């Protein structure tokens, strides 16, 4: 199965479960969630907007197959992980003040901050509910892994926010933050299907390791897109990470370099953290372009691209210890390849 | 054991577990949570502020004893329920714009909205983690009940917010909202210790029924305090529920009455919902006093006090079906009595 068929299958298998979960929410949360997922527009009319790439559900289904189970076994895991992922998007967009996601206004922008908080909370609770109502010991183990990943995800968001107000962040600190914020949930997605399919802890841990490093590769690419991504493709503003003073990999790796570009960047950034958010947002576009150019000149772009390749390769290596059908291994490798070449 | 000894015991047994849970959070979330719980002040210095009444933890410990287990068996349940309760306080205070809780500035007011969201999320995740890491089938059942209660709690908050913008809400709708918002988690507190102690579903369900009606009695008293409570005792602003246009029991029962007071109140409220929040908050204090007087004249105060007594009595009756040591039954009755006479 090619990558597009794999992603399409995960949408076909997981979306009905996701919709059924959202239907359980009390009004108006069901409508707000349906808007977030792109199933309706802001006026309530059905729409078929971009609901995201479905990488996590795809991983959860292949994960079940890695343990010798059917892809369907992984569906509750795929739904639960997707619910947690979207819970974090709803809350992060509000905390970060992001107005656009997937080419559409974010939930807090359309339905207000209270709904973004509430519906996020509800999706998080639903994720646990979906798993626990299976009532099996495997579901209990899966929920435990999901809860642990969610805690790391929240730790990662806390670190990400705190970095915005710091002048210097080391590459190691940034990698730890990104491992929490993105690696942990991708790791969970990659093991949850196998856990539901009865895999032992050793297999689940090896799959988690693949997912964790894949998550770091994913985030490295995301960091590149956050500075140099085409707004038409990403659905976000140009220079979006720079606008928020994110200490992402291109920035911290550039700052850790030597030479005039790194020094000039460090000076600008030291002044930037002292500015108010409003002052900062009122920058001319050229100011962001200048920062992006300095990051590139100091080697931050190249280092981050290389880091994505390193993490991709570490992810693939983690699969070596796991026995699985060769076709499934091929699918996990295809998913890893997809993550490092994506443009959005 | 008297009620004060019972509440004191729950603080002594549950607080170390609560503190250990909070210590797991990544900085600065650990500090923010410690401030919320009253363990430190806004400058970070240790304090011994009012951390709440500990009714929920007390119920969880007695719940374990109802199933013939030690109170200690209920500790992870007490901690988990208290974490979920405080997750909801952190988010609700932000959504409702409440600036004061327990005589202190709320977390969003001191540490900003992002920290209130994040730390709330983290406490919710911690609650599941604390239970699931016990790794027993009982813990799985307890987590399932807690998750279901949390979902209802979120539904209840969604209903509560939506009622603020509606002219009329029926008494039945209000009771459903309050059952979700307050009854469900008190029901869970009252069954979770028993579930951890190995009680069967029938016993757990009967204890839940007691807790659910106790929660409704608790909320009826809270609704009275929200209109006529002494700010010195409650730690909230005078007329706090009226300031937020809450459709609480005194209001909806008054509106459902006949006579000139009810009609005059209905006219005022119909005009109120059309006002902006700012316009409404700029009211003279006399405007709120006038509304409170009309609610009382239309019988809303008396009806709500009677409803608290009815729910209290239904709660006690629910215990009849459950076999338990008589001393434990006496403690559950004492806790119910405490809830309907409290002044804060």
XYZ file of C-alpha atoms in Angstrom:
688
model
C 0.000 0.000 0.000
C 1.425 3.417 -0.959
C 1.537 6.311 1.475
C -1.580 7.994 0.081
C -3.579 4.770 0.300
C -2.304 4.288 3.853
C -3.399 7.767 4.923
C -6.687 7.369 3.068
C -7.340 4.038 4.815
C -6.737 5.597 8.209
C -9.197 8.370 7.403
C -11.785 5.834 6.204
C -11.398 3.582 9.237
C -10.885 6.161 12.004
C -13.149 9.051 10.976
C -16.461 7.278 11.748
C -15.208 6.546 15.269
C -14.025 10.119 15.645
C -17.396 11.456 14.497
C -19.282 9.106 16.828
C -17.101 10.286 19.730
C -17.728 13.962 18.931
C -21.475 13.293 18.655
C -21.474 12.396 22.355
C -20.610 15.965 23.352
C -23.305 18.237 24.792
C -24.275 21.191 22.571
C -22.719 23.506 21.573
C -19.488 21.545 22.057
C -20.414 19.013 19.365
C -20.759 21.817 16.814
C -17.546 23.527 17.900
C -15.627 20.250 17.652
C -17.151 19.515 14.226
C -15.945 22.952 13.086
C -12.466 22.243 14.431
C -12.257 18.934 12.567
C -13.368 20.639 9.345
C -16.684 18.781 9.050
C -18.747 21.976 9.106
C -17.948 25.619 8.389
C -18.337 28.553 10.788
C -22.015 28.923 9.848
C -22.735 25.238 10.556
C -22.940 24.088 6.926
C -21.292 20.753 6.049
C -17.838 21.190 4.602
C -14.967 18.990 3.592
C -12.108 21.117 4.829
C -8.630 19.777 5.410
C -8.800 17.864 8.692
C -5.080 17.293 8.998
C -2.715 14.731 7.596
C -3.938 11.694 9.582
C -0.384 10.579 10.281
C -1.204 9.589 13.880
C -4.265 7.447 13.060
C -2.335 5.825 10.204
C 0.457 4.926 12.617
C -2.022 3.476 15.136
C -3.578 1.166 12.534
C -0.226 -0.040 11.187
C 0.845 -0.486 14.823
C -1.942 -3.035 15.329
C -0.752 -4.883 12.233
C 2.805 -4.862 13.557
C 1.514 -7.006 16.444
C -0.212 -9.374 14.019
C -3.690 -7.945 14.677
C -6.108 -6.467 12.146
C -5.893 -2.720 11.447
C -9.422 -2.465 12.888
C -8.026 -3.490 16.297
C -6.143 -0.210 16.315
C -9.195 1.986 15.622
C -9.998 2.961 19.256
C -6.316 3.797 19.678
C -6.311 5.853 16.477
C -9.420 7.738 17.628
C -8.058 8.302 21.150
C -4.684 9.602 19.919
C -6.385 11.873 17.377
C -8.650 13.234 20.146
C -5.663 13.996 22.383
C -3.790 15.595 19.465
C -6.752 17.854 18.725
C -7.280 18.667 22.398
C -3.722 19.996 22.391
C -4.248 21.953 19.148
C -7.363 23.667 20.555
C -5.580 24.732 23.730
C -2.224 25.560 22.100
C -3.827 27.777 19.444
C -5.514 29.759 22.217
C -2.376 29.984 24.394
C -0.220 30.949 21.410
C -2.822 33.358 19.996
C -2.724 31.516 16.649
C -5.555 32.748 14.430
C -5.208 30.289 11.562
C -4.921 26.527 11.305
C -5.369 24.412 8.180
C -6.291 27.562 6.194
C -9.234 28.359 8.516
C -9.824 30.564 11.540
C -9.022 28.743 14.767
C -11.785 27.746 17.195
C -11.083 30.464 19.785
C -11.227 33.034 16.979
C -14.628 31.797 15.735
C -16.330 30.467 18.877
C -14.441 32.304 21.630
C -11.808 31.277 24.204
C -14.260 29.536 26.566
C -15.352 27.087 23.855
C -11.748 26.387 22.870
C -10.947 25.504 26.497
C -14.106 23.459 27.070
C -14.037 21.491 23.836
C -10.342 20.775 24.331
C -11.091 19.427 27.801
C -13.957 17.367 26.413
C -11.830 15.794 23.651
C -9.191 14.845 26.232
C -11.817 13.188 28.447
C -13.389 11.460 25.437
C -10.038 9.948 24.480
C -9.803 8.147 27.813
C -13.462 7.178 27.680
C -13.170 5.597 24.220
C -10.286 3.402 25.349
C -11.509 2.497 28.838
C -14.970 1.460 27.718
C -13.369 -1.403 25.808
C -13.039 -2.842 29.314
C -10.045 -5.072 28.513
C -6.662 -5.251 30.278
C -5.070 -4.217 26.956
C -7.224 -1.093 26.943
C -6.056 -0.301 30.474
C -2.427 -0.577 29.364
C -3.154 1.535 26.286
C -4.804 4.239 28.421
C -1.826 4.268 30.741
C 0.542 4.851 27.822
C -1.748 7.522 26.389
C -1.965 9.318 29.747
C 1.786 9.293 30.130
C 2.200 10.681 26.589
C -0.392 13.383 27.278
C 1.443 14.482 30.408
C 4.652 14.799 28.395
C 2.816 16.718 25.687
C 1.618 19.216 28.311
C 5.140 19.447 29.798
C 6.424 20.150 26.278
C 3.923 22.940 25.706
C 4.888 24.470 29.072
C 8.565 24.346 28.064
C 7.817 25.764 24.605
C 5.993 28.755 26.128
C 8.681 29.383 28.743
C 11.382 29.373 26.035
C 9.668 32.319 24.294
C 10.691 34.529 27.213
C 14.278 33.274 27.429
C 17.212 34.774 25.582
C 19.108 31.510 25.167
C 17.933 27.919 24.923
C 20.361 25.070 24.233
C 19.865 22.576 21.415
C 19.546 19.831 24.074
C 16.775 21.739 25.863
C 14.963 22.278 22.584
C 15.205 18.590 21.664
C 13.857 17.625 25.095
C 10.944 20.029 24.658
C 10.183 18.725 21.169
C 10.462 15.135 22.354
C 7.798 15.918 24.937
C 5.614 18.067 22.718
C 5.649 15.953 19.566
C 7.681 12.790 20.136
C 5.649 11.379 23.027
C 2.259 11.347 21.286
C 3.689 9.994 18.016
C 5.406 7.309 20.093
C 2.070 6.487 21.683
C 0.315 6.401 18.289
C 2.916 3.935 17.063
C 2.552 1.572 20.011
C -1.141 1.889 20.918
C -2.451 -0.370 18.163
C 0.080 -3.037 19.066
C -0.849 -2.764 22.770
C -4.540 -3.164 21.881
C -3.541 -6.123 19.731
C -1.900 -7.818 22.728
C 1.775 -7.017 22.056
C 4.202 -7.401 24.957
C 5.928 -4.390 26.531
C 9.211 -5.036 24.697
C 7.528 -4.809 21.285
C 5.466 -1.805 22.375
C 8.571 -0.034 23.690
C 10.497 -0.639 20.442
C 7.574 0.734 18.429
C 7.442 3.719 20.802
C 11.110 4.340 20.169
C 10.485 4.391 16.395
C 7.541 6.766 16.955
C 9.491 9.017 19.281
C 12.316 9.596 16.818
C 9.833 9.895 13.969
C 8.145 12.597 16.068
C 11.442 14.432 16.410
C 11.978 14.183 12.642
C 8.407 15.417 12.122
C 8.995 18.364 14.448
C 12.312 19.280 12.810
C 10.475 19.540 9.475
C 7.700 21.491 11.210
C 10.315 23.876 12.571
C 11.672 24.412 9.060
C 8.147 25.063 7.778
C 7.537 27.429 10.727
C 10.272 29.718 9.364
C 10.496 29.038 5.636
C 7.167 27.322 4.923
C 4.956 28.576 2.123
C 1.809 30.031 3.762
C -0.203 28.693 0.816
C 0.870 25.151 1.721
C 1.094 25.347 5.526
C -2.115 27.325 6.146
C -0.219 29.488 8.639
C 1.185 33.015 8.422
C 4.636 33.484 6.905
C 7.450 33.340 9.521
C 4.842 32.058 12.001
C 7.347 30.685 14.533
C 9.462 33.854 14.389
C 6.372 35.988 15.062
C 5.923 34.048 18.309
C 9.591 34.124 19.287
C 9.613 30.331 19.290
C 12.998 28.880 20.199
C 12.722 26.139 17.600
C 15.572 24.035 16.241
C 16.666 26.371 13.413
C 16.887 29.240 15.909
C 18.695 27.442 18.735
C 21.101 25.631 16.431
C 21.923 28.940 14.698
C 22.468 30.635 18.055
C 24.814 27.846 19.136
C 27.007 28.399 16.067
C 29.986 30.769 15.807
C 30.584 33.618 13.407
C 29.128 37.030 12.588
C 25.648 35.809 11.544
C 25.151 33.922 14.842
C 26.396 36.924 16.807
C 24.144 39.358 14.988
C 21.187 37.011 15.467
C 21.962 36.685 19.184
C 21.976 40.480 19.541
C 18.635 40.840 17.783
C 17.058 38.042 19.824
C 18.360 39.461 23.109
C 16.576 42.708 22.253
C 13.467 40.841 21.001
C 12.697 39.074 24.289
C 12.544 42.451 26.028
C 9.823 43.727 23.678
C 6.106 43.498 24.424
C 4.128 41.049 22.296
C 2.373 43.982 20.567
C 5.627 45.803 19.798
C 6.965 42.563 18.414
C 3.945 41.820 16.247
C 4.089 45.329 14.782
C 7.453 44.534 13.186
C 7.827 45.119 9.462
C 7.890 41.906 7.451
C 11.520 42.737 6.607
C 12.471 42.283 10.259
C 11.343 38.661 10.147
C 12.964 38.144 6.760
C 16.234 39.476 8.196
C 16.077 37.053 11.111
C 15.296 34.129 8.817
C 18.275 35.070 6.612
C 20.627 35.235 9.612
C 19.377 31.857 10.890
C 20.094 30.362 7.479
C 23.501 32.047 7.226
C 24.472 30.739 10.679
C 23.616 27.223 9.519
C 20.328 26.714 11.416
C 18.385 25.664 8.346
C 20.958 23.141 7.221
C 21.483 21.747 10.737
C 17.729 21.231 11.249
C 17.318 19.488 7.897
C 20.225 17.199 8.808
C 18.669 16.582 12.236
C 15.414 15.495 10.561
C 17.416 12.974 8.520
C 19.284 11.756 11.624
C 16.063 11.258 13.582
C 14.465 9.536 10.577
C 17.354 7.126 10.426
C 17.276 6.467 14.209
C 13.534 5.774 13.923
C 14.033 3.185 11.191
C 16.818 1.519 13.194
C 14.521 1.152 16.219
C 12.332 -1.168 14.129
C 15.171 -3.694 13.781
C 14.453 -5.258 17.149
C 10.788 -5.905 16.361
C 9.515 -8.972 14.557
C 6.698 -8.022 12.203
C 5.367 -8.882 8.756
C 7.703 -7.378 6.133
C 4.805 -5.565 4.461
C 4.075 -3.786 7.768
C 7.727 -2.821 8.187
C 7.570 -1.380 4.689
C 4.554 0.707 5.646
C 6.261 2.104 8.743
C 9.278 3.011 6.618
C 7.006 4.657 4.028
C 5.325 6.694 6.785
C 8.725 7.787 8.088
C 9.808 8.794 4.581
C 6.591 10.761 4.123
C 7.171 12.712 7.335
C 10.578 14.023 6.279
C 9.587 15.074 2.756
C 6.267 16.759 3.538
C 5.780 20.448 2.634
C 2.902 21.178 5.050
C -15.402 10.733 64.383
C -16.903 14.231 64.152
C -17.091 16.113 60.899
C -14.034 18.275 61.629
C -11.933 15.238 62.503
C -13.184 13.560 59.311
C -12.196 16.517 57.132
C -8.903 16.864 58.988
C -8.136 13.168 58.461
C -8.770 13.499 54.745
C -6.398 16.472 54.565
C -3.721 14.566 56.515
C -4.025 11.421 54.404
C -4.609 12.915 50.957
C -2.452 16.064 50.950
C 0.940 14.259 50.784
C -0.293 12.350 47.720
C -1.586 15.561 46.186
C 1.738 17.307 46.811
C 3.708 14.392 45.387
C 1.498 14.469 42.275
C 1.990 18.215 41.789
C 5.769 17.812 42.260
C 5.816 15.740 39.071
C 4.844 18.740 36.948
C 7.462 20.480 34.820
C 8.328 24.034 35.930
C 6.685 26.498 36.091
C 3.510 24.381 36.315
C 4.516 22.928 39.697
C 4.753 26.431 41.162
C 1.493 27.570 39.600
C -0.329 24.507 40.931
C 1.201 24.995 44.400
C -0.124 28.565 44.341
C -3.569 27.346 43.318
C -3.675 24.826 46.177
C -2.644 27.544 48.655
C 0.735 25.996 49.518
C 2.696 29.064 48.399
C 1.761 32.705 47.870
C 2.067 34.702 44.634
C 5.727 35.494 45.385
C 6.571 31.820 45.931
C 6.820 31.926 49.728
C 5.270 29.024 51.677
C 1.786 29.794 52.916
C -1.007 27.928 54.608
C -3.939 29.433 52.754
C -7.359 27.853 52.657
C -7.083 24.984 50.205
C -10.770 24.199 50.106
C -13.073 22.174 52.291
C -11.729 18.690 51.418
C -15.264 17.283 51.145
C -14.391 15.203 48.095
C -11.265 13.566 49.560
C -13.152 12.899 52.807
C -15.893 11.147 50.835
C -13.354 9.043 48.926
C -11.730 7.778 52.135
C -15.048 6.970 53.827
C -16.081 5.321 50.554
C -13.214 2.836 50.900
C -14.345 2.077 54.447
C -17.900 1.529 53.199
C -16.506 -1.386 51.181
C -14.720 -2.752 54.247
C -11.303 -1.517 53.136
C -8.930 0.806 55.012
C -9.296 4.562 54.430
C -5.753 4.451 52.990
C -7.102 2.300 50.124
C -9.097 5.334 49.031
C -6.127 7.733 48.920
C -5.330 7.473 45.177
C -9.051 7.996 44.524
C -9.145 10.996 46.859
C -6.103 12.500 45.131
C -7.456 11.813 41.635
C -10.887 13.326 42.374
C -9.283 16.378 44.002
C -7.046 16.816 40.940
C -10.039 16.694 38.589
C -11.975 19.098 40.815
C -9.104 21.582 40.757
C -8.580 21.143 37.006
C -12.187 22.280 36.608
C -11.740 25.221 39.005
C -8.687 26.466 37.101
C -10.483 26.357 33.755
C -13.871 27.568 35.036
C -12.364 30.594 36.788
C -10.730 31.598 33.513
C -13.861 30.969 31.406
C -16.063 32.809 33.907
C -13.555 35.631 34.426
C -13.611 35.014 38.208
C -10.837 37.011 39.850
C -11.117 35.630 43.388
C -11.267 32.150 44.883
C -10.778 31.219 48.532
C -9.965 34.879 49.346
C -7.049 34.955 46.885
C -6.504 36.049 43.299
C -7.227 33.236 40.859
C -4.425 31.595 38.879
C -5.195 33.267 35.529
C -5.150 36.626 37.331
C -1.718 35.986 38.897
C 0.038 33.744 36.369
C -1.910 34.497 33.170
C -4.485 32.593 31.099
C -1.963 30.252 29.436
C -0.791 28.874 32.792
C -4.386 28.408 33.973
C -5.122 26.355 30.848
C -1.887 24.359 30.975
C -1.910 23.562 34.674
C -5.590 22.594 34.484
C -4.762 20.195 31.640
C -1.831 18.810 33.619
C -3.922 18.171 36.758
C -6.510 16.340 34.659
C -3.832 14.131 33.104
C -2.206 13.554 36.513
C -5.515 12.329 37.935
C -5.661 9.519 35.390
C -1.974 8.777 35.810
C -2.232 8.417 39.606
C -5.018 5.871 39.275
C -3.739 3.919 36.288
C -0.251 3.433 37.658
C -1.771 1.303 40.423
C -2.032 -1.228 37.596
C -4.922 -3.179 39.116
C -8.292 -4.063 37.523
C -9.958 -2.024 40.323
C -7.914 0.997 39.297
C -9.083 0.514 35.701
C -12.710 0.504 36.861
C -12.087 3.550 39.043
C -10.513 5.447 36.139
C -13.473 4.597 33.942
C -15.880 6.047 36.512
C -13.687 9.113 36.964
C -13.509 9.690 33.211
C -17.260 9.412 32.875
C -17.742 11.875 35.751
C -15.242 14.287 34.197
C -17.094 14.203 30.892
C -20.325 15.087 32.699
C -18.573 17.850 34.606
C -17.451 19.365 31.301
C -20.966 18.972 29.839
C -22.304 20.758 32.925
C -19.896 23.665 32.530
C -20.889 23.953 28.851
C -24.577 24.044 29.847
C -23.902 26.561 32.631
C -22.151 28.924 30.201
C -24.847 28.549 27.530
C -27.555 29.360 30.101
C -25.961 32.770 30.751
C -27.009 33.833 27.267
C -30.556 32.456 27.479
C -33.560 34.384 28.748
C -35.328 31.384 30.238
C -34.046 28.124 31.653
C -36.378 25.573 33.254
C -35.818 24.180 36.741
C -35.389 20.732 35.161
C -32.667 22.012 32.814
C -30.913 23.689 35.730
C -31.029 20.503 37.819
C -29.634 18.507 34.896
C -26.812 21.034 34.500
C -26.024 20.977 38.226
C -26.182 17.185 38.313
C -23.521 17.171 35.599
C -21.442 20.002 36.962
C -21.408 19.046 40.639
C -23.334 15.808 41.177
C -21.248 13.597 38.899
C -17.871 14.265 40.538
C -19.257 14.019 44.083
C -20.876 10.737 43.021
C -17.494 9.558 41.773
C -15.768 10.661 45.002
C -18.288 8.647 46.984
C -17.828 5.464 44.970
C -14.152 5.593 43.998
C -12.774 4.431 47.355
C -15.195 1.513 47.390
C -14.252 0.586 43.814
C -10.552 0.635 44.753
C -11.470 -1.486 47.775
C -13.022 -4.149 45.548
C -16.729 -3.289 45.915
C -19.122 -4.714 43.323
C -20.924 -2.460 40.833
C -24.213 -2.564 42.788
C -22.565 -1.142 45.928
C -20.600 1.395 43.907
C -23.753 2.505 42.081
C -25.689 2.966 45.345
C -22.826 5.024 46.777
C -22.796 7.042 43.545
C -26.490 7.725 43.964
C -25.881 9.042 47.495
C -23.033 11.204 46.187
C -25.023 12.474 43.213
C -27.893 13.747 45.367
C -25.431 15.062 47.930
C -23.827 16.965 45.062
C -27.183 18.471 44.131
C -27.749 19.473 47.787
C -24.226 20.930 47.851
C -24.881 22.907 44.670
C -28.249 24.210 45.934
C -26.428 25.624 48.985
C -23.722 26.984 46.688
C -26.396 28.692 44.612
C -27.803 30.331 47.755
C -24.300 31.478 48.736
C -23.761 32.742 45.175
C -26.569 35.266 45.702
C -26.799 35.854 49.455
C -23.405 34.581 50.686
C -21.268 36.777 52.884
C -18.156 37.694 50.851
C -16.130 37.487 54.080
C -17.085 33.825 54.386
C -17.268 32.729 50.747
C -14.140 34.490 49.502
C -16.071 35.627 46.427
C -17.577 38.976 45.458
C -21.069 39.810 46.745
C -23.847 38.718 44.326
C -21.188 36.775 42.413
C -23.636 34.556 40.489
C -25.850 37.515 39.574
C -22.829 39.392 38.211
C -22.280 36.518 35.816
C -25.947 36.138 34.872
C -25.845 32.553 36.135
C -29.174 30.768 35.768
C -28.828 29.054 39.131
C -31.630 27.424 41.122
C -32.823 30.540 43.008
C -33.110 32.405 39.697
C -34.832 29.706 37.639
C -37.205 28.691 40.422
C -38.147 32.349 40.962
C -38.719 32.811 37.225
C -40.951 29.742 37.149
C -43.197 31.214 39.879
C -46.256 33.410 39.350
C -46.982 36.890 40.644
C -45.630 40.429 40.263
C -42.123 39.746 41.650
C -41.528 36.899 39.191
C -42.849 39.017 36.319
C -40.702 41.989 37.217
C -37.669 39.720 37.544
C -38.394 38.153 34.141
C -38.536 41.608 32.532
C -35.218 42.644 34.072
C -33.535 39.381 33.078
C -34.857 39.569 29.502
C -33.186 42.983 29.239
C -30.037 41.748 31.012
C -29.186 39.003 28.519
C -29.124 41.607 25.741
C -26.456 43.684 27.521
C -22.735 43.346 26.884
C -20.681 41.824 29.709
C -19.056 45.209 30.334
C -22.368 47.086 30.462
C -23.621 44.465 32.856
C -20.577 44.567 35.139
C -20.840 48.359 35.346
C -24.183 48.020 37.144
C -24.606 49.819 40.462
C -24.580 47.457 43.415
C -28.256 48.400 43.956
C -29.170 46.735 40.663
C -27.916 43.380 41.971
C -29.549 43.970 45.350
C -32.858 44.639 43.570
C -32.592 41.389 41.621
C -31.742 39.437 44.769
C -34.761 40.951 46.530
C -37.082 40.024 43.649
C -35.731 36.460 43.562
C -36.412 36.157 47.276
C -39.876 37.721 46.970
C -40.778 35.308 44.155
C -39.812 32.408 46.418
C -36.516 31.415 44.793
C -34.545 31.509 48.023
C -37.031 29.393 49.940
C -37.480 26.902 47.083
C -33.732 26.385 46.769
C -33.275 25.864 50.522
C -36.104 23.299 50.441
C -34.501 21.643 47.388
C -31.229 21.286 49.322
C -33.151 19.508 52.095
C -34.955 17.259 49.577
C -31.692 16.267 47.873
C -30.066 15.700 51.271
C -32.876 13.371 52.231
C -32.741 11.496 48.898
C -28.993 11.071 49.383
C -29.420 9.516 52.826
C -32.122 7.181 51.494
C -29.797 5.917 48.769
C -27.543 4.509 51.492
C -30.277 2.144 52.680
C -29.504 -0.406 50.005
C -25.827 -0.651 50.953
C -24.440 -2.921 53.658
C -21.666 -1.151 55.545
C -20.332 -0.757 59.076
C -22.722 1.448 61.050
C -19.915 3.816 62.009
C -19.224 4.426 58.311
C -22.907 5.051 57.614
C -22.850 7.599 60.451
C -19.886 9.356 58.822
C -21.621 9.573 55.446
C -24.687 11.040 57.164
C -22.494 13.530 59.041
C -20.862 14.589 55.764
C -24.306 15.066 54.195
C -25.439 17.155 57.163
C -22.290 19.264 56.913
C -22.909 19.999 53.253
C -26.375 21.488 53.821
C -25.439 23.684 56.785
C -22.150 25.122 55.481
C -21.809 28.894 55.087
C -18.969 28.891 52.567
